[in-house]
CSV table of C-alpha atoms and ligand atoms in Angstrom, one decimal:
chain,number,residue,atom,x,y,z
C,285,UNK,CA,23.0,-13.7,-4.6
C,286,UNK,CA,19.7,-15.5,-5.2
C,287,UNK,CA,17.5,-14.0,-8.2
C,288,UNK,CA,14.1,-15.5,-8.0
C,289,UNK,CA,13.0,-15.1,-11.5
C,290,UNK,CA,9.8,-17.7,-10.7
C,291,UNK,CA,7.4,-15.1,-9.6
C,292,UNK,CA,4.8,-17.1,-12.0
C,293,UNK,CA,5.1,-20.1,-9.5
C,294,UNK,CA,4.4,-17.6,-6.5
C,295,UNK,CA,5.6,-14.6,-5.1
C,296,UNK,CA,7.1,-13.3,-2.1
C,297,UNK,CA,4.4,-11.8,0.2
C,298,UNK,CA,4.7,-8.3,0.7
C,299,UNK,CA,5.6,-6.1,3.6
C,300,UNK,CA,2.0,-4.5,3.6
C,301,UNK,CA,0.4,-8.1,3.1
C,302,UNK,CA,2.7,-9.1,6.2
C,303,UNK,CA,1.2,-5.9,8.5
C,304,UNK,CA,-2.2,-7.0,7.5
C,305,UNK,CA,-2.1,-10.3,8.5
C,306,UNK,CA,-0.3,-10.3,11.7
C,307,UNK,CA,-3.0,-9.0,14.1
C,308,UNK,CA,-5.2,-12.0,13.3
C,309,UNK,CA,-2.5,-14.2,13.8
C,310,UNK,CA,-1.9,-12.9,17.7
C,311,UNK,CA,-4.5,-10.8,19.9
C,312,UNK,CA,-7.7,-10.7,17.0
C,313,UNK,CA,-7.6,-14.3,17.1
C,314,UNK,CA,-11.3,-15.1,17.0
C,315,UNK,CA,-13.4,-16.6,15.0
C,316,UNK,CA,-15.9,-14.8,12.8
C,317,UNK,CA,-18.7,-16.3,13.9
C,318,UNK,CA,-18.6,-15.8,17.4
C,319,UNK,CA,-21.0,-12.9,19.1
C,320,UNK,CA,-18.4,-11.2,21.5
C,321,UNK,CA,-16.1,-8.6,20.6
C,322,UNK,CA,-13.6,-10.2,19.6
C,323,UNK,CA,-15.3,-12.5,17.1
C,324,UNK,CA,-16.7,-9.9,15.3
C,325,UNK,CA,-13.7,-7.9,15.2
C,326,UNK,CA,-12.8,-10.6,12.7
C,327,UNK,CA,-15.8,-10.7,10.7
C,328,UNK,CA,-15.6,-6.6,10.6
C,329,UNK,CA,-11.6,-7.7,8.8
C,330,UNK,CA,-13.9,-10.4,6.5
C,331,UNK,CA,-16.2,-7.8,5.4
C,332,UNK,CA,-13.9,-5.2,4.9
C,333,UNK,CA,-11.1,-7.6,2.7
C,334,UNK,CA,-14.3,-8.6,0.7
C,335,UNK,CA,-15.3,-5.3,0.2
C,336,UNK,CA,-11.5,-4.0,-0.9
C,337,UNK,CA,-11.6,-6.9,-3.2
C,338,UNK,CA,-14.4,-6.4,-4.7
C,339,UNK,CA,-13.5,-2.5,-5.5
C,340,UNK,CA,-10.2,-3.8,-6.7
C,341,UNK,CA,-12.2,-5.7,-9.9
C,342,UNK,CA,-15.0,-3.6,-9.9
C,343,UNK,CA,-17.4,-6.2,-8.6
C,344,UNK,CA,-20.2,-6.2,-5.9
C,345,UNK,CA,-19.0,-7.3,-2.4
C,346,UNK,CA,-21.6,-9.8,-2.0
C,347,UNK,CA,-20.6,-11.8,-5.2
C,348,UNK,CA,-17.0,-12.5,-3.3
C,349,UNK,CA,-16.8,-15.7,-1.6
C,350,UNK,CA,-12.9,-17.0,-0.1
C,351,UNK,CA,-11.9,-19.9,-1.1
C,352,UNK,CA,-7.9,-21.8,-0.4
C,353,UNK,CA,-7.0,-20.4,-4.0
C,354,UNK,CA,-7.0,-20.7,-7.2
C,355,UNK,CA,-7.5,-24.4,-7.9
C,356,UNK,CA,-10.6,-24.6,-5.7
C,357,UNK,CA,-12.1,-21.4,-7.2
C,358,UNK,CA,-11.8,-22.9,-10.3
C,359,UNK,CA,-12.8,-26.3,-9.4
C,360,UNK,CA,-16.0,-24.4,-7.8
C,361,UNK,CA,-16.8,-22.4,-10.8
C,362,UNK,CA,-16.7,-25.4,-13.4
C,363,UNK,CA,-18.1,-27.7,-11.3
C,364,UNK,CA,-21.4,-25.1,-10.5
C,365,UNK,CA,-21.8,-23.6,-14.1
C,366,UNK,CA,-22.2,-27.4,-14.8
C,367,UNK,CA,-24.8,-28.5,-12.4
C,368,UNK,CA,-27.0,-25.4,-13.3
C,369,UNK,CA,-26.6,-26.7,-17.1
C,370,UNK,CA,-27.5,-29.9,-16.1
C,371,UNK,CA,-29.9,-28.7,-14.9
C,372,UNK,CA,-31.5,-27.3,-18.0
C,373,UNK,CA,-30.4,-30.2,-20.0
C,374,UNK,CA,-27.4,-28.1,-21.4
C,375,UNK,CA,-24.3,-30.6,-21.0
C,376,UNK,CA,-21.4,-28.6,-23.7
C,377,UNK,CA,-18.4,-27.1,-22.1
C,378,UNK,CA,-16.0,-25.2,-23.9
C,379,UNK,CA,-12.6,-24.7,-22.5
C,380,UNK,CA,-8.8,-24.3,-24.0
C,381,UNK,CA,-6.4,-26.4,-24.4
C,382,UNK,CA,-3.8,-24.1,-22.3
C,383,UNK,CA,-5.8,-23.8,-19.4
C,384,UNK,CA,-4.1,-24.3,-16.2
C,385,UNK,CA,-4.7,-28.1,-14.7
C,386,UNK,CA,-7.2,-27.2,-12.0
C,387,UNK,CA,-9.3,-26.3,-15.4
C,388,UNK,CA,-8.3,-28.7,-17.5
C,389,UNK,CA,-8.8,-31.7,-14.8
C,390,UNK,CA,-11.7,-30.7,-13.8
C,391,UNK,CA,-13.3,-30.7,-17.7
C,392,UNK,CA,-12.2,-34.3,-17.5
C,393,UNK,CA,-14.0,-34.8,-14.1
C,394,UNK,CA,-17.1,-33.3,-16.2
C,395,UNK,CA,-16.1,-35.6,-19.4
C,396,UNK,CA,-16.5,-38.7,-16.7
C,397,UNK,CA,-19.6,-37.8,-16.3
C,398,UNK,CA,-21.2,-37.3,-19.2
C,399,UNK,CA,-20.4,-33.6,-20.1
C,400,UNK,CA,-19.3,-33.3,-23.7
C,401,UNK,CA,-15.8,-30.7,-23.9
C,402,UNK,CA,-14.2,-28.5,-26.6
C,403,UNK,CA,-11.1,-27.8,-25.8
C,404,UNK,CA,-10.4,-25.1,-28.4
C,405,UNK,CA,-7.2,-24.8,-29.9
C,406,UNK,CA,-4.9,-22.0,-29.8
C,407,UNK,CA,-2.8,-20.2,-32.6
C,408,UNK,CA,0.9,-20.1,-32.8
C,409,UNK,CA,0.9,-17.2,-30.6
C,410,UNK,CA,-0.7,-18.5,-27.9
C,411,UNK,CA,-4.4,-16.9,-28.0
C,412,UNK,CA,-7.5,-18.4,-28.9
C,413,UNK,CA,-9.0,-17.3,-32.4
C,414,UNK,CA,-12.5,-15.6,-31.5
C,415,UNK,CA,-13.9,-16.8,-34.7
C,416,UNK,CA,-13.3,-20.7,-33.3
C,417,UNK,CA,-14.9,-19.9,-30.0
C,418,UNK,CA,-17.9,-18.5,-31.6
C,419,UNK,CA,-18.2,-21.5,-34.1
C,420,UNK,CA,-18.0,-24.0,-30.8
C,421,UNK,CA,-21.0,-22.4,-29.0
C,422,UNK,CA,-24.0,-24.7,-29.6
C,423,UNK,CA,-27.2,-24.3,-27.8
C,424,UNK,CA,-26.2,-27.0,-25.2
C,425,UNK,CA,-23.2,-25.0,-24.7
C,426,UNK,CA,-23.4,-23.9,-20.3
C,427,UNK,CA,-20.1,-22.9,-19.9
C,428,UNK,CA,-16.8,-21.2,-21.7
C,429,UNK,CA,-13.9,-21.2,-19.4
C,430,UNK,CA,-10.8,-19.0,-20.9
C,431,UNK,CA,-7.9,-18.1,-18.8
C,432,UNK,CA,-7.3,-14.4,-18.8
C,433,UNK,CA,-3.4,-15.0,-18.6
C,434,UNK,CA,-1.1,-18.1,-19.4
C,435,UNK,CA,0.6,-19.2,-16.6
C,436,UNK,CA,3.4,-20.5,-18.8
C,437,UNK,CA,3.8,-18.2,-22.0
C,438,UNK,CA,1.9,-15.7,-20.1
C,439,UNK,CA,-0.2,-14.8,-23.6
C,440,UNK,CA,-3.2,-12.3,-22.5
C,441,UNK,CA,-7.1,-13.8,-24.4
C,442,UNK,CA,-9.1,-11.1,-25.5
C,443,UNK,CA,-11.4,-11.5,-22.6
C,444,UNK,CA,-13.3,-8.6,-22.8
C,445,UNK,CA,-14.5,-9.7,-26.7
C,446,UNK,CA,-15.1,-13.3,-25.3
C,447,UNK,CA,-17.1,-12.0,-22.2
C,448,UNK,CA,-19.3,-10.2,-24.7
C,449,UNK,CA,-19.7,-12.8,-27.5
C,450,UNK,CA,-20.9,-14.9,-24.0
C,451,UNK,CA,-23.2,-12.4,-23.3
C,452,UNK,CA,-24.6,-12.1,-26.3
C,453,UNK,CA,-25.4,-16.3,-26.6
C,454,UNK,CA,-26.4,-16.9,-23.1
C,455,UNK,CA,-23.4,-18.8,-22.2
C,456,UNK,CA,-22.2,-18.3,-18.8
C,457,UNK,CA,-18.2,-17.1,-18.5
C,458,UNK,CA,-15.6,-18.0,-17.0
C,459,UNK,CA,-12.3,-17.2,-16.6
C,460,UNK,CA,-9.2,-18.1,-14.6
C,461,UNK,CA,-7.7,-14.6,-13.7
C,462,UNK,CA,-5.2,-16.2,-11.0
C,463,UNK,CA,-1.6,-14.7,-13.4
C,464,UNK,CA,-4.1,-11.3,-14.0
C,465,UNK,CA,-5.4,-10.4,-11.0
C,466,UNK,CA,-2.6,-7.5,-9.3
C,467,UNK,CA,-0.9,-7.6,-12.6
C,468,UNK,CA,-3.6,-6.2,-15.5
C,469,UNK,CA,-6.6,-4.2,-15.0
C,470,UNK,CA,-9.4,-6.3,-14.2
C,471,UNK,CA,-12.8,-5.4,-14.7
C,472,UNK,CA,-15.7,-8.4,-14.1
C,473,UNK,CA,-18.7,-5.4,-15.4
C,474,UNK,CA,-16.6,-3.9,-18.6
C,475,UNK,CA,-15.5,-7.5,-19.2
C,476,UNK,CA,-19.1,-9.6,-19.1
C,477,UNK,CA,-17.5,-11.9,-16.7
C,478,UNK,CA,-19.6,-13.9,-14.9
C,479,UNK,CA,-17.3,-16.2,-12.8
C,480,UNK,CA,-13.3,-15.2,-11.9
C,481,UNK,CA,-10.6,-17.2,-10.2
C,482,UNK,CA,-7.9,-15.7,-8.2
C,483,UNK,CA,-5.4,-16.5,-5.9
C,484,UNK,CA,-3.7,-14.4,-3.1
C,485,UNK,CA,0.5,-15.9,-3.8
C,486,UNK,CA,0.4,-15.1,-7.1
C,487,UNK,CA,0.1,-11.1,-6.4
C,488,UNK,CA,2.0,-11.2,-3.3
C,489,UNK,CA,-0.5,-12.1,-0.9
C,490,UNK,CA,-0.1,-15.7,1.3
C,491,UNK,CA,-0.9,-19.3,-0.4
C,492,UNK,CA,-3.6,-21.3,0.6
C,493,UNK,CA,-5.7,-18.4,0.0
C,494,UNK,CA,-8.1,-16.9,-3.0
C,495,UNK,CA,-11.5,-15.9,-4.0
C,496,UNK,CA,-14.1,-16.8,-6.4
C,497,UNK,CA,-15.7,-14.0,-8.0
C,498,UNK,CA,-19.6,-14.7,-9.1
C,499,UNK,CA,-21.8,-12.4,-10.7
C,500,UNK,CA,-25.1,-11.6,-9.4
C,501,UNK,CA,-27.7,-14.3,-10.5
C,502,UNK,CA,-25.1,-17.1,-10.5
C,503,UNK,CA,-25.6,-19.7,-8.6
C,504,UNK,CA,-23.1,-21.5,-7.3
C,505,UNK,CA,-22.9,-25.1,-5.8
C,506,UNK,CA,-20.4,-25.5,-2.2
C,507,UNK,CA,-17.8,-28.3,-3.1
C,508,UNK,CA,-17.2,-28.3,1.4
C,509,UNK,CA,-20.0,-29.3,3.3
C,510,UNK,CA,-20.1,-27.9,6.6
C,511,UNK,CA,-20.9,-24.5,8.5
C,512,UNK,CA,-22.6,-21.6,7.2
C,513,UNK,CA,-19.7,-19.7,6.3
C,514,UNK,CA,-19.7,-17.7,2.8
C,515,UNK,CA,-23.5,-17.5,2.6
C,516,UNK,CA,-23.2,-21.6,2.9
C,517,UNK,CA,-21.4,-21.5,-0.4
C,518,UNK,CA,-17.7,-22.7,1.3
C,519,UNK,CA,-18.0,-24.3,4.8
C,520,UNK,CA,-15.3,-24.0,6.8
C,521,UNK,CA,-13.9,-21.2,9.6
C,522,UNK,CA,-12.5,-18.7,7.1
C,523,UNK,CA,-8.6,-17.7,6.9
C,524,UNK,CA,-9.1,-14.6,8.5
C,525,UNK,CA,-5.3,-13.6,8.6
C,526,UNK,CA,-5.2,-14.9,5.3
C,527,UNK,CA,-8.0,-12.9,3.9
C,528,UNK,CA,-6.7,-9.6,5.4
C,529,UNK,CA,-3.5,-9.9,3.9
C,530,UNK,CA,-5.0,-10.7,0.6
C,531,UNK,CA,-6.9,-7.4,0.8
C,532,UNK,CA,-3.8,-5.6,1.4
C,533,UNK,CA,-1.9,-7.3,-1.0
C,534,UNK,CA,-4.2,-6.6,-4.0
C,535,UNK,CA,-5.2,-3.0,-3.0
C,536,UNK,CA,-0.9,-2.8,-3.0
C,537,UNK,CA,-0.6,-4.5,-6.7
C,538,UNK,CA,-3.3,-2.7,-7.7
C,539,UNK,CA,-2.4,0.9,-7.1
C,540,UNK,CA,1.3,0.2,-8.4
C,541,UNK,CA,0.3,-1.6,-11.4
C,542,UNK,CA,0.7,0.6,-14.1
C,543,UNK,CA,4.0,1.4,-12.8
C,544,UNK,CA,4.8,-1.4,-12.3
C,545,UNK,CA,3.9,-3.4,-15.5
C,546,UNK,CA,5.7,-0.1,-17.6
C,547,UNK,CA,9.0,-1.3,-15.7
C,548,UNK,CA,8.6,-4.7,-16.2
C,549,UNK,CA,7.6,-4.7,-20.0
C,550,UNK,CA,11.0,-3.2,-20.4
C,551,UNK,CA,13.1,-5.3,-18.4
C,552,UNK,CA,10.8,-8.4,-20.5
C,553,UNK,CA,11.6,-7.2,-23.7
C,554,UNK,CA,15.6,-6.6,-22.4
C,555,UNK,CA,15.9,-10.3,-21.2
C,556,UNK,CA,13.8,-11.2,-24.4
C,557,UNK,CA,16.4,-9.2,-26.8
C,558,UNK,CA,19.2,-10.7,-24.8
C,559,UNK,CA,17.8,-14.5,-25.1
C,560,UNK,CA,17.0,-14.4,-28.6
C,561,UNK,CA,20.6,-14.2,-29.9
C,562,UNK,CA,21.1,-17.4,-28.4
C,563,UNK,CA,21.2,-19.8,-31.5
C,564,UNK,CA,18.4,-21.9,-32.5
C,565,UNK,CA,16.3,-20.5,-29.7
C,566,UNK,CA,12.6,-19.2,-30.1
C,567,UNK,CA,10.5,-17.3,-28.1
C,568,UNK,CA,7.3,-19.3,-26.8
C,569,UNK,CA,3.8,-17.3,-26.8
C,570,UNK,CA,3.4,-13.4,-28.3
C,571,UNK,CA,5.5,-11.3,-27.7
C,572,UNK,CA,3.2,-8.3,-27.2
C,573,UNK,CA,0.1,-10.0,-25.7
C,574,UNK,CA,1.5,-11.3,-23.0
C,575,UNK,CA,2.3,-10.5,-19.1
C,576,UNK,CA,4.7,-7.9,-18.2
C,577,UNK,CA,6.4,-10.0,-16.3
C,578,UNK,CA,6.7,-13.3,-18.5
C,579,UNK,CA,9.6,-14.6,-20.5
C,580,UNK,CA,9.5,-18.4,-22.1
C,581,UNK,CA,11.8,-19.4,-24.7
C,582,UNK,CA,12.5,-22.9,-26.2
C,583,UNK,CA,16.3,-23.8,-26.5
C,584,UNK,CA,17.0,-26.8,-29.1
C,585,UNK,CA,19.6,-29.9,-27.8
C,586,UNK,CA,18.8,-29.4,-24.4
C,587,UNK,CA,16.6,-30.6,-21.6
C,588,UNK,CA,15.0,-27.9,-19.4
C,589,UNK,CA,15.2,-30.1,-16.2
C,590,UNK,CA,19.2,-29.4,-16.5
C,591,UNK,CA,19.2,-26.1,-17.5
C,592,UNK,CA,17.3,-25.0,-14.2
C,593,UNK,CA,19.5,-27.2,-12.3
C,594,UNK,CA,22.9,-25.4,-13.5
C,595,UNK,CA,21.3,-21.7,-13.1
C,596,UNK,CA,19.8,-22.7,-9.6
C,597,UNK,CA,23.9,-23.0,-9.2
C,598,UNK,CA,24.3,-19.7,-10.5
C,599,UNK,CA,21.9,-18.2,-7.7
C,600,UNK,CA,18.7,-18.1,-10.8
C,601,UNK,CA,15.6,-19.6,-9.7
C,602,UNK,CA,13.5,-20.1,-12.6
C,603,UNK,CA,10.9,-23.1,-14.1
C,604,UNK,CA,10.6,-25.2,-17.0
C,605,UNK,CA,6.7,-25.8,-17.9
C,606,UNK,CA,4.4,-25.5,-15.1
C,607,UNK,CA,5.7,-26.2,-11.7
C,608,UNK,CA,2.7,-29.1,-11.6
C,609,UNK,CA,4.6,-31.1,-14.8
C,610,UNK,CA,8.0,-30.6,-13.7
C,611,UNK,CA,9.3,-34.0,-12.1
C,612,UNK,CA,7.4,-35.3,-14.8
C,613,UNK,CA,9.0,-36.4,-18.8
C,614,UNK,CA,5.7,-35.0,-20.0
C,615,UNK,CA,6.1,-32.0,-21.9
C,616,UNK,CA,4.3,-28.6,-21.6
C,617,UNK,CA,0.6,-29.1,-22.7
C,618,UNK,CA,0.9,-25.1,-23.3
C,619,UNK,CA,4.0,-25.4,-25.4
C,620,UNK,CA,2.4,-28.5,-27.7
C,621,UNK,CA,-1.0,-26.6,-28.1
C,622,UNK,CA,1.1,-24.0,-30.0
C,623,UNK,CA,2.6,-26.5,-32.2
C,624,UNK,CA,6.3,-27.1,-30.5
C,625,UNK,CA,7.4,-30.5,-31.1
C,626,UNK,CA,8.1,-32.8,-28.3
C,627,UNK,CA,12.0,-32.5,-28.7
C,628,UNK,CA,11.6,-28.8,-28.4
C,629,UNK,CA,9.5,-28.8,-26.1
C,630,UNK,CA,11.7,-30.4,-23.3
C,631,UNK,CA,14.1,-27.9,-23.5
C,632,UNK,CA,11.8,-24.7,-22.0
C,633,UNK,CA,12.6,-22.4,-19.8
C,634,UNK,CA,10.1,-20.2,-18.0
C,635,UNK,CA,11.3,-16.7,-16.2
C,636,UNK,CA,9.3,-14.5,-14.5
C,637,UNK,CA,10.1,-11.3,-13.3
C,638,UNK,CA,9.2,-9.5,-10.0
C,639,UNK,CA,8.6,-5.7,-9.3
C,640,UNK,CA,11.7,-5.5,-8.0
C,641,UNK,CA,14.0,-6.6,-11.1
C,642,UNK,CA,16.5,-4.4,-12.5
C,643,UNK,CA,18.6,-4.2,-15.1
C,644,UNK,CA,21.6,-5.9,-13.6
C,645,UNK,CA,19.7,-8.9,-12.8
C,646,UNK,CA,18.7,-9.2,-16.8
C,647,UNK,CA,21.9,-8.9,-17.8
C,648,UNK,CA,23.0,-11.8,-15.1
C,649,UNK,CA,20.1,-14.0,-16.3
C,650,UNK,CA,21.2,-13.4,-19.8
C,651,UNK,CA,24.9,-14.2,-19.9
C,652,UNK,CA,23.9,-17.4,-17.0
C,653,UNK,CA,21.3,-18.5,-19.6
C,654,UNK,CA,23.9,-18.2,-22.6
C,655,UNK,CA,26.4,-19.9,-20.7
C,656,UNK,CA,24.7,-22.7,-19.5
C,657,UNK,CA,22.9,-23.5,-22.7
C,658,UNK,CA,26.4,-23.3,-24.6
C,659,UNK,CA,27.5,-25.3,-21.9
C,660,UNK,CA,24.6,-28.3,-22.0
C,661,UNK,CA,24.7,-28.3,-26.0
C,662,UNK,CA,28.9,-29.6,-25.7
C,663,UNK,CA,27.8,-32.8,-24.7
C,664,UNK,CA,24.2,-33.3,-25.9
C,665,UNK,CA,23.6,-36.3,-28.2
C,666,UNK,CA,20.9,-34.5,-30.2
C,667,UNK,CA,23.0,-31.4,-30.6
C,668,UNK,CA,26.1,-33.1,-32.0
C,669,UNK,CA,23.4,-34.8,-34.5
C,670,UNK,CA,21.4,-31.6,-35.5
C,671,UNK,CA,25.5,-30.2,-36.1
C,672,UNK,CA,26.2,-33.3,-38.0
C,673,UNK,CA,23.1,-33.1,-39.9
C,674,UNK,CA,22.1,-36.2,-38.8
C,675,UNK,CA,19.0,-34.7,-37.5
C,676,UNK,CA,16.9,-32.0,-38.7
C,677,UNK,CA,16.6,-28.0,-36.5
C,678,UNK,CA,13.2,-26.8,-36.1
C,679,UNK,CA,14.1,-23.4,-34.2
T,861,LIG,C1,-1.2,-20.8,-9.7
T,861,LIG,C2,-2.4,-21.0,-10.7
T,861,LIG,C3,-3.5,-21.7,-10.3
T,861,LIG,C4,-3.6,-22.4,-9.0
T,861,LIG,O1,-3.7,-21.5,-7.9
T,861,LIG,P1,-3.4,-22.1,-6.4
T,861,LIG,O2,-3.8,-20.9,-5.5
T,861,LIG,O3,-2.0,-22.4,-6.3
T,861,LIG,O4,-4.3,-23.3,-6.2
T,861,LIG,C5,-4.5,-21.8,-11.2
T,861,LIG,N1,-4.5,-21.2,-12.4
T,861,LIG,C6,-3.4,-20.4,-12.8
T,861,LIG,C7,-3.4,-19.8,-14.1
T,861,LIG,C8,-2.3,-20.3,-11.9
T,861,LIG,O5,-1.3,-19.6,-12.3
């Protein structure tokens, strides 16, 4: 039995995704830009997906442009907000210091060049204090780039309250909805978002595929010279299977959401319940404001690399930090931001749940989880010191 409790990482593609997709793959195999019938049977599937897309956020077709996923979208959308406040002599960015790395690398590119960045803090709980963003604006502010979920703690910003304090200052908005989109309701016009990131594997759609969401009157700058593709916004023959199944796979997560995410809270706050009467163990990250689907906890006297290692033996795939630091001895930037130490921080462990979890599965992942820290802790240095009282616990 395999339980893939990594559904933050990516997700299976589903069967309606598959369907989608396969047509393009075999007979409609030609390419959007060419006249005969054939090529603009694919460019009828672009326009369609775009237009299903654009329903599913309740945005305008035309401000839809595919990109390979979420890391270029976002790499696209920082790197244009800040040539168009370049432009105007407006060189401030504010981002957090949670954001995922295609954010948070890309502020550093900007830094390189002469851009000064904020990265706001974030409370305890995983969610940036409104109050701080507000007092960061400054009238060379250009951009404010706040993920809409945590890909780690899966903590939900109050995006709609940002996207309006934006609004109000004349800041453009951006926000990396790549754990959101499929997963909570996601509105670009109720929201005041100007810019949006999402990526098609992380709602059960294929990798290597996403779109960048741009509001009317944003202009944005191609990071791919070439073609004319995308309104000559992202060169490059488009993934038309791709796109398709992308289309199918949101309009799918979209429609079963609210079912969905009522099922899922429950099984969360099980495995949550379940977790937390493991001793000196913490939850990471609110435990309201956050994604249906997300559980993170912090275990002290362990490291997080072994823990994943002995539950992949018990058939549980699951993550420790972001899939990007593990194979690294860095910690979690997400679980230092909210104040974990480094000794705690090495011993996370991320599970994320998909639509098709049940209550057997939680109980598994509980007991496997109890087991295997118990287990770990019996010959851990640091645990035989924080018994002895040789060292200090935190959690
Ligand atoms: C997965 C993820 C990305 C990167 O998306 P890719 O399509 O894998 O490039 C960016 N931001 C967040 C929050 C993510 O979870």
């Amino acid at each position: 039995m395999i339980i893939y409790a990594d559904n933050a990482a990516t997700t299976p593609m589903s069967e309606a995704a598959i369907r989608a997709m396969t047509p393009y793959l075999r007979e409609c195999c030609g390419n959007p830009s060419s006249l005969y019938a054939l090529g603009q049977a694919a460019r009828e599937a672009l326009d369609s997906a775009r237009e299903r897309i654009a329903r599913c956020i309740n945005a305008e077709p035309r401000s839809i442009i595919f990109t390979s996923g979420g890391s270029e979208s976002d790499n696209q959308a920082i790197l244009s907000a800040a040539a168009n406040g370049k432009a105007k002599g407006k060189t401030h960015v504010i981002t957090t210091s949670i954001e995922h790395h295609a954010v948070l690398h890309t502020a550093k590119k900007l830094q390189k060049q002469g851009f000064d960045v904020t990265y706001l803090p974030v409370g305890e709980n995983g969610i940036v204090d409104i109050n701080e963003l507000e007092k960061a604006i400054r009238p060379d502010t250009c951009l404010v780039s706040v993920m809409t979920a945590n890909n780690e703690i899966g903590t939900i910003q109050p995006v709609a309250q940002i996207g309006e304090l934006c609004k109000e200052r004349g800041v453009c908005f951006h926000t990396d909805a790549v754990q959101a989109v499929g997963h909570l309701p996601v509105d670009v016009a109720a929201q005041k978002i100007d810019m949006l990131s999402a990526s098609a594997h992380k709602f059960h759609g294929p990798k290597g595929v996403g779109f960048l969401y741009a509001a009317r009157g944003v202009k944005l700058v191609p990071l791919i010279e070439g073609g004319a593709q995308e309104r000559n916004l992202r060169a490059g023959t488009e993934n038309v299977a791709g796109i398709a199944a992308m289309a199918a796979a949101l309009e799918e997560s979209v429609a079963n959401m609210h079912k969905n995410a009522k099922k899922l809270t429950r099984l969360r706050d099980k495995l949550i319940r379940g977790l937390s009467l493991i001793p000196h163990s913490a939850l990471n990250g609110d435990a309201e404001k956050r994604l249906p689907s997300n559980v993170n906890f912090c275990f002290e006297g362990i490291e997080g690399e072994s823990l994943l290692l002995l539950l992949d033996d018990k058939g549980i795939s699951a993550s420790s930090g972001s899939a990007c630091t593990s194979g690294s001895l860095d910690p979690s930037h997400v679980l230092l931001a909210i104040g974990r130490p480094h000794a705690v921080a090495h011993g996370s462990l991320r599970l994320s749940l998909g639509e098709d979890a049940n209550d057997e599965e939680v109980e598994y992942i509980i007991s496997a989880v109890s087991e295997v820290v118990a287990y770990l802790r019996g010959f851990s240095p640091v645990w035989r010191d924080l018994n002895s009282g040789k060292g200090k616990f935190i959690l």
